[in-house]
Coordinates of C-alpha atoms and ligand atoms in Angstrom, one line a residue:
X184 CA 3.9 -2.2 37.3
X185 CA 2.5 0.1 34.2
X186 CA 0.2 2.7 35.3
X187 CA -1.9 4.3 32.2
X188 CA -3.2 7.3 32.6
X189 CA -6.6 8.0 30.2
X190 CA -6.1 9.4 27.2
X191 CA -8.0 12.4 27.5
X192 CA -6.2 13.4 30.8
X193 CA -2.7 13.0 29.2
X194 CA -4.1 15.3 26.4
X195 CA -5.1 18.0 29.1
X196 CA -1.8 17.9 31.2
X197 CA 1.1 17.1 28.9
X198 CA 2.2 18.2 25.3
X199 CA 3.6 15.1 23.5
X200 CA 6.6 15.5 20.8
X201 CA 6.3 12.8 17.9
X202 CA 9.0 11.8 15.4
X203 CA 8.6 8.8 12.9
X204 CA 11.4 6.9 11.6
X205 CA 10.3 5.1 8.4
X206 CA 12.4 2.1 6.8
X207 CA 11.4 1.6 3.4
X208 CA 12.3 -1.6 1.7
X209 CA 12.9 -0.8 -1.9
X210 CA 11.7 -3.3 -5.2
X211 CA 15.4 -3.1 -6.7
X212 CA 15.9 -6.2 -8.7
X213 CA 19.3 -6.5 -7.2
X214 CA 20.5 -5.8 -3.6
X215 CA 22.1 -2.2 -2.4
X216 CA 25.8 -3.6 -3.1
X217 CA 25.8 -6.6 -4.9
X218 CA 23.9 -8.2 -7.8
X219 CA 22.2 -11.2 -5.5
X220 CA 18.3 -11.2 -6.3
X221 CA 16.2 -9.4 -4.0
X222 CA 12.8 -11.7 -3.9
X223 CA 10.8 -12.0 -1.3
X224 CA 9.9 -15.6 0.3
X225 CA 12.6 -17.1 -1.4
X226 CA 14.2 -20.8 0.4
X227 CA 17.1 -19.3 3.0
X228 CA 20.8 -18.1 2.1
X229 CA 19.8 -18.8 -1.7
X230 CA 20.2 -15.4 -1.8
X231 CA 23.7 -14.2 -1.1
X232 CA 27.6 -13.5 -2.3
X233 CA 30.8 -13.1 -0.8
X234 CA 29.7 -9.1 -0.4
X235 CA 26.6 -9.2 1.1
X236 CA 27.8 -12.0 3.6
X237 CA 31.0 -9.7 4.2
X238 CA 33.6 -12.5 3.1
X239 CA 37.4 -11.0 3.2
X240 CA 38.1 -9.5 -0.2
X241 CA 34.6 -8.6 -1.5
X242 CA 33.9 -5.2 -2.6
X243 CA 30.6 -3.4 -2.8
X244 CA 29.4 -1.6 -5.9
X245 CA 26.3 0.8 -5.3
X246 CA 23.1 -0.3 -7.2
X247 CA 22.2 3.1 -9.7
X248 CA 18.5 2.2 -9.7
X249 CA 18.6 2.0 -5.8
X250 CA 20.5 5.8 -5.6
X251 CA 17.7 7.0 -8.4
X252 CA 14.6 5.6 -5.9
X253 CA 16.0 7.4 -3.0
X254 CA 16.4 11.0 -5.3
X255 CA 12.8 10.5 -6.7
X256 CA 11.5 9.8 -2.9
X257 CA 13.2 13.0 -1.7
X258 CA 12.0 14.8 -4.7
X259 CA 8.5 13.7 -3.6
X260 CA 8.3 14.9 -0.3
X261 CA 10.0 18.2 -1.3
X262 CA 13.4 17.6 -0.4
X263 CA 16.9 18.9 -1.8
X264 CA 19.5 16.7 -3.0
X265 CA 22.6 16.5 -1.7
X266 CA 24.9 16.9 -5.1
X267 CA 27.8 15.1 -3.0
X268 CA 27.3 12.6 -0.4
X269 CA 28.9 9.6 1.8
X270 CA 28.2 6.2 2.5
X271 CA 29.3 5.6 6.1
X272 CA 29.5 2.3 8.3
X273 CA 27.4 2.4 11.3
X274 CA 29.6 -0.1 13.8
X275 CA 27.6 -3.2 15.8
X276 CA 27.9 -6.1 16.2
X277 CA 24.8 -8.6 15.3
X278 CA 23.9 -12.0 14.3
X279 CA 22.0 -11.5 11.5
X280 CA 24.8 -8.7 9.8
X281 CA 27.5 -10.7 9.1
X282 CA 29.6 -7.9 7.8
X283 CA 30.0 -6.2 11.6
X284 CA 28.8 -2.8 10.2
X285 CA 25.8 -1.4 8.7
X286 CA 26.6 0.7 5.5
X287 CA 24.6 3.4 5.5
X288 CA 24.3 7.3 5.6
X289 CA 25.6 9.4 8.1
X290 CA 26.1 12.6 8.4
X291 CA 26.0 13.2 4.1
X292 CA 21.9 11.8 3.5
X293 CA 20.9 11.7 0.1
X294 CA 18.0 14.2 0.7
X295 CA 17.4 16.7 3.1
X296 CA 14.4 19.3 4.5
X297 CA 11.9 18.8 2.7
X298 CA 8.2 18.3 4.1
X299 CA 4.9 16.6 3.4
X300 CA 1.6 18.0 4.4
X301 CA -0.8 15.5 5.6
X302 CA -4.2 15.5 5.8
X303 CA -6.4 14.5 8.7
X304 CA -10.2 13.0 8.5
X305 CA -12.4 16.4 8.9
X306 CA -9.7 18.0 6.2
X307 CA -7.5 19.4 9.0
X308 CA -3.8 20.1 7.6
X309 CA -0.5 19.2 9.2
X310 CA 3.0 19.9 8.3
X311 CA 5.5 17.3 8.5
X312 CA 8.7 18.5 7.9
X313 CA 11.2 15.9 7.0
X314 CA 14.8 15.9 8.4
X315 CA 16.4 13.6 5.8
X316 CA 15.8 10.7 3.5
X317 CA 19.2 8.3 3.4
X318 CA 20.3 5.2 2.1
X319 CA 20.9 2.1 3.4
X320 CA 21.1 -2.0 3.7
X321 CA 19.3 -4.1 5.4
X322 CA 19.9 -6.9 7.5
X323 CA 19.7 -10.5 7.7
X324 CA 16.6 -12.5 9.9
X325 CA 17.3 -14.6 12.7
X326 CA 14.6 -17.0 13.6
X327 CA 14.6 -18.5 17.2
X328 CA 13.7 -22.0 17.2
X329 CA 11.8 -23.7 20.5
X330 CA 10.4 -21.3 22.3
X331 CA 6.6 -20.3 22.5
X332 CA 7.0 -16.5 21.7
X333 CA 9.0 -16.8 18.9
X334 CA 11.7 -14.9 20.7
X335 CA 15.2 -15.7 21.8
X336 CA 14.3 -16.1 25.8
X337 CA 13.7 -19.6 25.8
X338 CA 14.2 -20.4 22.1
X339 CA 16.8 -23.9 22.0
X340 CA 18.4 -22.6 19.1
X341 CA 18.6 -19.8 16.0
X342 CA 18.7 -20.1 12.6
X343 CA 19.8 -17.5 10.3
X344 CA 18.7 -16.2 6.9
X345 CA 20.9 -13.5 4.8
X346 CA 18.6 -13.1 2.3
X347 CA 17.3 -10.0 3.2
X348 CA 21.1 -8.7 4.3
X349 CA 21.9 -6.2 1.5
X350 CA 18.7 -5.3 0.7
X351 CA 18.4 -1.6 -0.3
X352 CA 16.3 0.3 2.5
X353 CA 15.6 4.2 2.6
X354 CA 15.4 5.7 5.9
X355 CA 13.0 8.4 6.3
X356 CA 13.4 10.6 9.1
X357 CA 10.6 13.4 10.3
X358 CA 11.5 16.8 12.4
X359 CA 10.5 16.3 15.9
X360 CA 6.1 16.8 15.4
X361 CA 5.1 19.9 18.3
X362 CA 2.1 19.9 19.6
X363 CA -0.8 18.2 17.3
X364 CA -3.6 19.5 19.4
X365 CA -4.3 16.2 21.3
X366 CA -4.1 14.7 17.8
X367 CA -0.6 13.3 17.6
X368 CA -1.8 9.2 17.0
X369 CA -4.2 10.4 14.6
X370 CA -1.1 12.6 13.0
X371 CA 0.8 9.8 13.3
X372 CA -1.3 7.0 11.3
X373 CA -2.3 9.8 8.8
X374 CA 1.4 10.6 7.9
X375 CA 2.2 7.0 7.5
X376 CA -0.6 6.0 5.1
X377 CA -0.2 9.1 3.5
X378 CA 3.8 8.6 2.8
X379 CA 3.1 4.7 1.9
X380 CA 0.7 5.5 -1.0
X381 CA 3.3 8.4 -2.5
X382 CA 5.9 6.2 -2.5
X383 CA 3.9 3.7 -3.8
X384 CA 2.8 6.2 -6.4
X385 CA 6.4 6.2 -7.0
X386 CA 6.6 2.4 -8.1
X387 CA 10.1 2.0 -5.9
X388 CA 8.6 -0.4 -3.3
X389 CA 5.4 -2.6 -2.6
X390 CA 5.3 -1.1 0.5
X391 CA 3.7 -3.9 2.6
X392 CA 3.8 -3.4 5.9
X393 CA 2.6 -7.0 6.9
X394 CA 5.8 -8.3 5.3
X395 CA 8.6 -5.7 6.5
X396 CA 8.7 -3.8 3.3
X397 CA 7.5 -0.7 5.0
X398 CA 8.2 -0.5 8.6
X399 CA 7.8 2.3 11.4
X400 CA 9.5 3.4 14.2
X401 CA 7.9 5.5 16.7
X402 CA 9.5 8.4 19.0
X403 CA 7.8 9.8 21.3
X404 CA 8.2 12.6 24.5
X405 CA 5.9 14.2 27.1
X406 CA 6.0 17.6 28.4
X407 CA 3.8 19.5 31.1
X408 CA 1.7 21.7 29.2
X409 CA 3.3 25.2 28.9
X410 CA 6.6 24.0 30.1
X411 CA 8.3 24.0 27.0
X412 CA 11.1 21.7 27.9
X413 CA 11.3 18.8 26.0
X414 CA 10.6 15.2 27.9
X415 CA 12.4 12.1 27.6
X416 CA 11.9 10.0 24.5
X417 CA 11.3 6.6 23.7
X418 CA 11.4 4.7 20.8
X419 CA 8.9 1.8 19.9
X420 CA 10.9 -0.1 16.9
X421 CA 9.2 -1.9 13.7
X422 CA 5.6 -0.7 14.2
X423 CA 4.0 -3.2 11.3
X424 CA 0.8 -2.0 10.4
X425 CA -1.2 1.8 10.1
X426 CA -3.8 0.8 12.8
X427 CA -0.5 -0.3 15.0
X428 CA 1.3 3.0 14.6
X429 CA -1.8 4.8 16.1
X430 CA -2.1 2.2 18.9
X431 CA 1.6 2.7 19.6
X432 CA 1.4 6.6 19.7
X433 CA -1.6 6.4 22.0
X434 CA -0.3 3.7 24.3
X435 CA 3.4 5.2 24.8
X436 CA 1.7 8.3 25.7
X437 CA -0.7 6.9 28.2
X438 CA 2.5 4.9 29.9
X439 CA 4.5 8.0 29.6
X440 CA 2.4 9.9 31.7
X441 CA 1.7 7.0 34.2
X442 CA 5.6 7.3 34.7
X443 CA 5.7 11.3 35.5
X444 CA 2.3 11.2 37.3
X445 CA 4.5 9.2 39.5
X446 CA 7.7 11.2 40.1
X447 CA 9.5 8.9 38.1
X448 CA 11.7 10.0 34.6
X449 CA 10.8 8.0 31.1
X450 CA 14.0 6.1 30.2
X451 CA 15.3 6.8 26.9
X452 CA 15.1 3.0 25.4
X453 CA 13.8 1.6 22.5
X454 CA 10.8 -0.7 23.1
X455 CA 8.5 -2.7 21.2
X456 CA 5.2 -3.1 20.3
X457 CA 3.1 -6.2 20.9
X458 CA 0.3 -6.5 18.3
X459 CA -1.7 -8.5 20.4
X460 CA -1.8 -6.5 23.7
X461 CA -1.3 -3.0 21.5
X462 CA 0.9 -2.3 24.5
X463 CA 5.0 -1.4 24.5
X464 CA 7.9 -2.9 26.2
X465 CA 11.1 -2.4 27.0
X466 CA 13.9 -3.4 24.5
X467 CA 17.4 -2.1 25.2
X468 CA 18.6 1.4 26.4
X469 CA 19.0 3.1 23.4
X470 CA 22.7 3.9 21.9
X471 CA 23.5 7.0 21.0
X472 CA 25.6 7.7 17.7
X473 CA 28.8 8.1 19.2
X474 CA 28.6 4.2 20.3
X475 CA 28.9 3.4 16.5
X476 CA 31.5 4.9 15.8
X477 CA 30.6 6.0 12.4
X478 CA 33.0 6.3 9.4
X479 CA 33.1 7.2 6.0
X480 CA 33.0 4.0 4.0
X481 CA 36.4 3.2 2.5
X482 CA 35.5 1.2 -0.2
X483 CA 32.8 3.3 -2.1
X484 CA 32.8 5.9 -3.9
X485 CA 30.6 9.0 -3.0
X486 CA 27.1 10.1 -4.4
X487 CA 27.2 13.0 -6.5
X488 CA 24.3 13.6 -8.4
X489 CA 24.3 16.0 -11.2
X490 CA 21.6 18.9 -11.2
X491 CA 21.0 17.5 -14.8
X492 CA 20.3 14.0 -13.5
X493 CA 18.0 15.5 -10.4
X494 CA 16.3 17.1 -12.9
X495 CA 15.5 14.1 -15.1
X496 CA 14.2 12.4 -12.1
X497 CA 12.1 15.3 -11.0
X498 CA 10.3 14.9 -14.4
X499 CA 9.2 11.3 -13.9
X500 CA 7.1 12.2 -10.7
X501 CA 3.8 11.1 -11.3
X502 CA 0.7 13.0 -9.5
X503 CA 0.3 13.1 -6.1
X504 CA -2.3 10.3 -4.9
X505 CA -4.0 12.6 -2.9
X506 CA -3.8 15.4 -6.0
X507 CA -4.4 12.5 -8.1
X508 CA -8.1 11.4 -5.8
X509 CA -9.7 15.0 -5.5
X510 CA -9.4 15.3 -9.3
X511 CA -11.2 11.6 -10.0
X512 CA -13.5 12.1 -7.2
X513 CA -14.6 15.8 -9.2
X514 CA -14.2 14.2 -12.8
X515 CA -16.3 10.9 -11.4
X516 CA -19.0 12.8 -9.3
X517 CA -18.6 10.9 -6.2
X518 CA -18.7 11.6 -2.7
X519 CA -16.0 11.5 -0.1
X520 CA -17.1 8.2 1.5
X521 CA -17.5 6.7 -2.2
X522 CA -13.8 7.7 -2.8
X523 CA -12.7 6.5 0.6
X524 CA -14.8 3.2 -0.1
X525 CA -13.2 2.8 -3.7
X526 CA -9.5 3.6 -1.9
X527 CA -10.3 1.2 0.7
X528 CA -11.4 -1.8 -1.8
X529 CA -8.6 -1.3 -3.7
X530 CA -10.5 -0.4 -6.6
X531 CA -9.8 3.2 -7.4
X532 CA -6.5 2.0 -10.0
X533 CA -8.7 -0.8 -11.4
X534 CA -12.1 1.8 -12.4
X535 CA -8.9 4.3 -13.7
X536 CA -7.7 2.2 -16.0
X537 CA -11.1 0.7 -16.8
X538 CA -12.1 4.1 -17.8
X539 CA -9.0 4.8 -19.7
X540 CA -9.8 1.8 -21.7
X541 CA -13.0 3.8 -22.6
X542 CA -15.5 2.4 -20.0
X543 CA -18.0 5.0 -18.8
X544 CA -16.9 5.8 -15.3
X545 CA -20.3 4.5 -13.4
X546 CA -20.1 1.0 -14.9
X547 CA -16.7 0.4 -15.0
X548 CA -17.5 1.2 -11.1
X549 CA -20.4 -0.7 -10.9
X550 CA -17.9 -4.3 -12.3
X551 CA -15.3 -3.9 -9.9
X552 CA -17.5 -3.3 -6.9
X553 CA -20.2 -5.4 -7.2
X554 CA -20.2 -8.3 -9.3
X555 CA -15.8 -8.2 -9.4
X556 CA -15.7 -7.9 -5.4
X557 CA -18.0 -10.9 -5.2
X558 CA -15.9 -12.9 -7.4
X559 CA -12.3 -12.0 -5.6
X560 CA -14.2 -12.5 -2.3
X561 CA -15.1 -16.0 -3.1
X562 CA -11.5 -16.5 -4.4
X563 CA -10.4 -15.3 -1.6
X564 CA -7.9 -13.0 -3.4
X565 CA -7.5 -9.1 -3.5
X566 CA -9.5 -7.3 -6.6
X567 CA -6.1 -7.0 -8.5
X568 CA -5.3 -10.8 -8.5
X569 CA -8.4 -11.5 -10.3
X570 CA -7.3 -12.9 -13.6
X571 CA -9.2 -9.9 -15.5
X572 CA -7.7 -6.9 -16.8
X573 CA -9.3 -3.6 -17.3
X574 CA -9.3 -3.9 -20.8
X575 CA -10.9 -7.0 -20.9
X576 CA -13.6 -5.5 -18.2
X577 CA -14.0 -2.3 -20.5
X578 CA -14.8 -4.4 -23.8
X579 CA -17.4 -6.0 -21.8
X580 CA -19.0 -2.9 -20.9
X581 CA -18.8 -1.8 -24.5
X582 CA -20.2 -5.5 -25.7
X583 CA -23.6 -4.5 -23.6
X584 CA -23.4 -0.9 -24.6
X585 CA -23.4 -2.4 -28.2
X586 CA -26.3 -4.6 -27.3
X587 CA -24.4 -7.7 -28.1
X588 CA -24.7 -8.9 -24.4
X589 CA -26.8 -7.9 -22.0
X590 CA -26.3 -8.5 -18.3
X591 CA -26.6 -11.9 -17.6
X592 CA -24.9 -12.7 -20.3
X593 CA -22.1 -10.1 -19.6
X594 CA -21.4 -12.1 -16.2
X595 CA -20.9 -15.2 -17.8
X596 CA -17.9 -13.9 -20.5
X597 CA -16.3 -12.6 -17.5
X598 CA -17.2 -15.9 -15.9
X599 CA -15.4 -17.2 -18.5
X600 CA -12.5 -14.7 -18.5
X601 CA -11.8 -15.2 -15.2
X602 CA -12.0 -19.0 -15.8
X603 CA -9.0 -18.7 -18.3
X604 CA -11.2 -19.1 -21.6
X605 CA -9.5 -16.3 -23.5
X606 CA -10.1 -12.6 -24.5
X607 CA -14.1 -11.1 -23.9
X608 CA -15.0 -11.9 -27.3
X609 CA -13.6 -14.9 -28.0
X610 CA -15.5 -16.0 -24.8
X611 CA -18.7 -14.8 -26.4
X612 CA -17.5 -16.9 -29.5
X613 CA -16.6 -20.2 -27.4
X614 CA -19.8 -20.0 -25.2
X615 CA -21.9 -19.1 -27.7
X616 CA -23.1 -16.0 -25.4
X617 CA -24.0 -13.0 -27.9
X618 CA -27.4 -11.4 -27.5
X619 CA -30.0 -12.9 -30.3
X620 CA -30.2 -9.4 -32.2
X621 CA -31.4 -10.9 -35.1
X622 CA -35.3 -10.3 -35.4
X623 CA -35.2 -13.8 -37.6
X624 CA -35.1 -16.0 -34.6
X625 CA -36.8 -14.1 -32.3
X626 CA -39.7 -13.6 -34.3
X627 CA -39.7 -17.7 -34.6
X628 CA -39.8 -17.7 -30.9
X629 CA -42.1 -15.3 -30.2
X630 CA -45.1 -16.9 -32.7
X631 CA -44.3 -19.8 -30.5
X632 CA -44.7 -18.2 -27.3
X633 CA -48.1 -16.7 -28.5
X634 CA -49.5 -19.9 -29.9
X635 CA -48.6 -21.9 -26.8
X636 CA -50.5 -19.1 -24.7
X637 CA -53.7 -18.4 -26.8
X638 CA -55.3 -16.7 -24.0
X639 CA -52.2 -14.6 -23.3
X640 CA -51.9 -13.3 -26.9
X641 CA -56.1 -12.6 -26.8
X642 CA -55.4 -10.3 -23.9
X643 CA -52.3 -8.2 -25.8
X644 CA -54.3 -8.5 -29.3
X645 CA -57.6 -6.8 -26.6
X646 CA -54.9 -4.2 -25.5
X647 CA -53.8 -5.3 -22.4
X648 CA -49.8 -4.8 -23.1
X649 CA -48.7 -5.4 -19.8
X650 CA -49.4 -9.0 -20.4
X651 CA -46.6 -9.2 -22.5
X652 CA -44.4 -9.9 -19.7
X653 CA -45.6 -13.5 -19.5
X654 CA -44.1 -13.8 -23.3
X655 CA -41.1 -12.3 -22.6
X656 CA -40.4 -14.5 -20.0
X657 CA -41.2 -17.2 -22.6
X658 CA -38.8 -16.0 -25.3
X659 CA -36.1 -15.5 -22.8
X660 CA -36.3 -19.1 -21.9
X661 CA -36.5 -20.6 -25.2
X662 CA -33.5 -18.7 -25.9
X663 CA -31.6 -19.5 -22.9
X664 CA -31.7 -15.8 -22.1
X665 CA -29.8 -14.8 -25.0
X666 CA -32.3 -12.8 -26.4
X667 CA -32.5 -8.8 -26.1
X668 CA -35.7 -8.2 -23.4
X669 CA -36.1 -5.1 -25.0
X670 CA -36.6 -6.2 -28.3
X671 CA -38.6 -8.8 -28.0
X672 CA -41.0 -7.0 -26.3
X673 CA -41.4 -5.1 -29.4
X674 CA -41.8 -7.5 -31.1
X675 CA -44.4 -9.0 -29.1
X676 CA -46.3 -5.7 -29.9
X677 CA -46.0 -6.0 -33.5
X678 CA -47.2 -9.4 -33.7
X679 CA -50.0 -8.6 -31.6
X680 CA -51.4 -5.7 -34.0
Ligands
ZN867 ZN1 25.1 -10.5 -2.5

């Protein structure tokens, strides 16, 4: 039986300790140790060799792009490189790692204290210092067949899929979080979102946490307030989205403190999250690293990065996201819920790049939210799967800049880019969409208007100009909206005097 104690009385008695685990999947072309494909979704064991299924005789050869991700993440978040460095192998036994070891990082990581500061809603600041950064493989998937939960109780059988087995993974480990102030789930999904968009800043990973790219596992201890001894942890394993890793935070301490309101001790275990319940359970007593009896791996060769090489990585950092959104929010004007809607709409690289194109910033804005949104939301698709580029968006703002479009009209060519008809202009070509600039033809239409609406033109002849709108309207249909509003109403004017 769980008892939960509320979370504002956990906050007033107890002080909780938070560490996060992060597995990052990275978008290597090639696995950590072998050259099988590394694509997602692809039909079972299509994606395997000799070394990633551990056959006798195969050797592993460490992937350089892999060993350059995990330097430019540690760079990021402020780490040192290790200039000399270990794989080890991390001894278990389990189905779905056929080799019998994990090869990973032991005692030698990559990267090494460095920190991130993360930002909280009202602008509140917290260090996160980070332990280490290594490298590693991942493992296979084993899918249990028969049963209603998906899980091996009660599953008739399990298949088994290596296709992930090998795949590069960095391990991100934070110093144990003190005291947040009563703030430690907040802390917790703030530092998670925060580290997924830098290292997608980074371009190493997709970093999806609904598909195991990113995935986080949650530690987390109680102690009385002022006691200063450090509780018992637990560890909730493969936390799969941001909202999840609060929930997690937030549940384990409720249920921790439901266990030492009652004179019982918190087992150290790992347990995991159910997504449906946003509740914890138990998994198995957790191991410690003696149990895996870890040794230096035998058949690689060690890391050692030059200081020239860290270097050359260091330059390719790109600007923080959060560096890189204060300094668009000042250039664009916006306010903070603007940028946060933008962020949240995936927008904010879509507007960039319109803009760089040479699209004023408020209407290359005003596409992607509005009539772009629509489109994608019909399609059912996010705004970067539309099949419009910013480019292509940009020349259409410059098109009706130009005058050679004006609204309307502008929604149809990217209708019709959209639809697969080609470039912006060759839609206007195709469709025959281009604004009516030439005064020739509208001037033809406009007599017309005025001589099928005598009274109309008496009226604007008399001085009443704000009939003219009847004419417009006219001229407009007659030219299947094609014509420039503006102009024609000058022209109306002219004819009229
Ligand atoms: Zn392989």
């Amino acid at each position: 039986m769980t008892t939960l104690v509320d979370y504002p009385d956990v906050v007033a008695r107890y002080e909780p300790t938070l560490g996060l685990e992060v597995h990052v999947e990275l978008s290597t072309n090639t696995k950590m140790f072998c050259g099988c494909p590394t694509e997602f979704g692809a039909e079972p064991n299509t994606q395997v060799c000799p070394t990633c299924l551990g056959l006798p005789g195969s050797l592993p050869v460490v992937n350089r792009t892999a060993v350059e991700s995990a330097i430019r993440i540690g760079l990021a978040l402020n780490c040192s490189i290790a200039p000399w460095g270990r794989f080890a192998r991390k001894n278990y036994f389990y189905p779905d790692m056929p080799k019998n070891f994990q090869t990973s990082q032991y005692d030698e990581p990559i990267c090494v204290d460095g920190y991130m500061d993360v930002v909280l809603d009202d602008g509140a600041v917290v260090r996160v210092e980070i332990e280490r950064a290594h490298m590693e493989e991942d493992t296979g998937k084993s899918l249990h067949v028969g049963g209603a939960t998906g899980r091996i109780h009660g599953a008739d059988y399990s298949l088994l899929d290596y296709n992930r087995a090998g795949v590069p993974l960095i391990e991100i480990v934070t110093r144990m979080i003190p005291d947040t102030g009563g703030r430690a789930p907040e802390v917790a999904r703030a530092y998670v979102t925060q580290l997924r968009d830098l290292i997608k800043s980074l371009g190493v990973s997709d970093v999806r946490m609904d598909q195991g790219s990113m995935r986080c596992d949650v530690n987390l201890s109680l102690s009385p307030v002022g006691s200063g001894v450090l509780g018992t942890r637990s560890e909730t394993k493969n936390v799969n989205s941001l909202r999840s890793v609060e929930r997690a935070v937030r549940y384990e301490m409720s249920r921790q403190a439901g266990v030492l309101d009652g004179g019982g001790s918190v087992v150290q275990e790992t347990r995991h999250f159910e997504e449906q319940s946003g509740t914890t359970r138990a998994g198995r007593i957790k191991e410690t690293s003696e149990d895996y009896r870890y040794f230096p791996e035998p058949d690689l060769v060690p890391i050692a990065p030059s200081a020239e090489w860290v270097e050359e990585l260091r330059a390719t950092l790109p600007e923080k996201p959060w560096e890189r959104r204060s300094r668009i929010q000042v250039s664009w004007g916006i306010s903070d819920e603007e940028l946060r809607d933008l962020v949240n709409a995936g927008a904010l690289d879509l507007i960039e790049a319109t803009v760089a194109a040479g699209a004023p910033a408020g209407e290359a804005r005003s596409w992607w939210v509005a009539y772009l949104a629509q489109q994608a939301n019909t399609q059912g698709v996010e705004l970067d799967r539309l099949a419009i580029t910013p480019a292509q968006v940009a020349r259409v703002i410059e098109l009706v800049a130009a005058g050679e479009l004006n609204n309307k009209l502008a929604r149809q060519v990217v209708d019709g880019v959209l639809a697969g008809e080609g470039e912006p202009d060759e839609v206007v070509e195709k469709r025959g969409l281009a604004v009516v600039s030439d005064d020739g033809p509208l001037i033809a239409a406009v007599d017309e208007a005025l001589a099928a609406q005598p009274d109309v033109a008496e009226k604007i002849r008399s001085g009443k100009v704000q009939a003219a709108g009847a004419i417009v309207g006219a001229v407009m249909k007659a030219t299947r909206g094609q014509a420039d509003a503006k102009r024609v109403r000058e022209l109306i004017i002219e004819r009229c005097s």
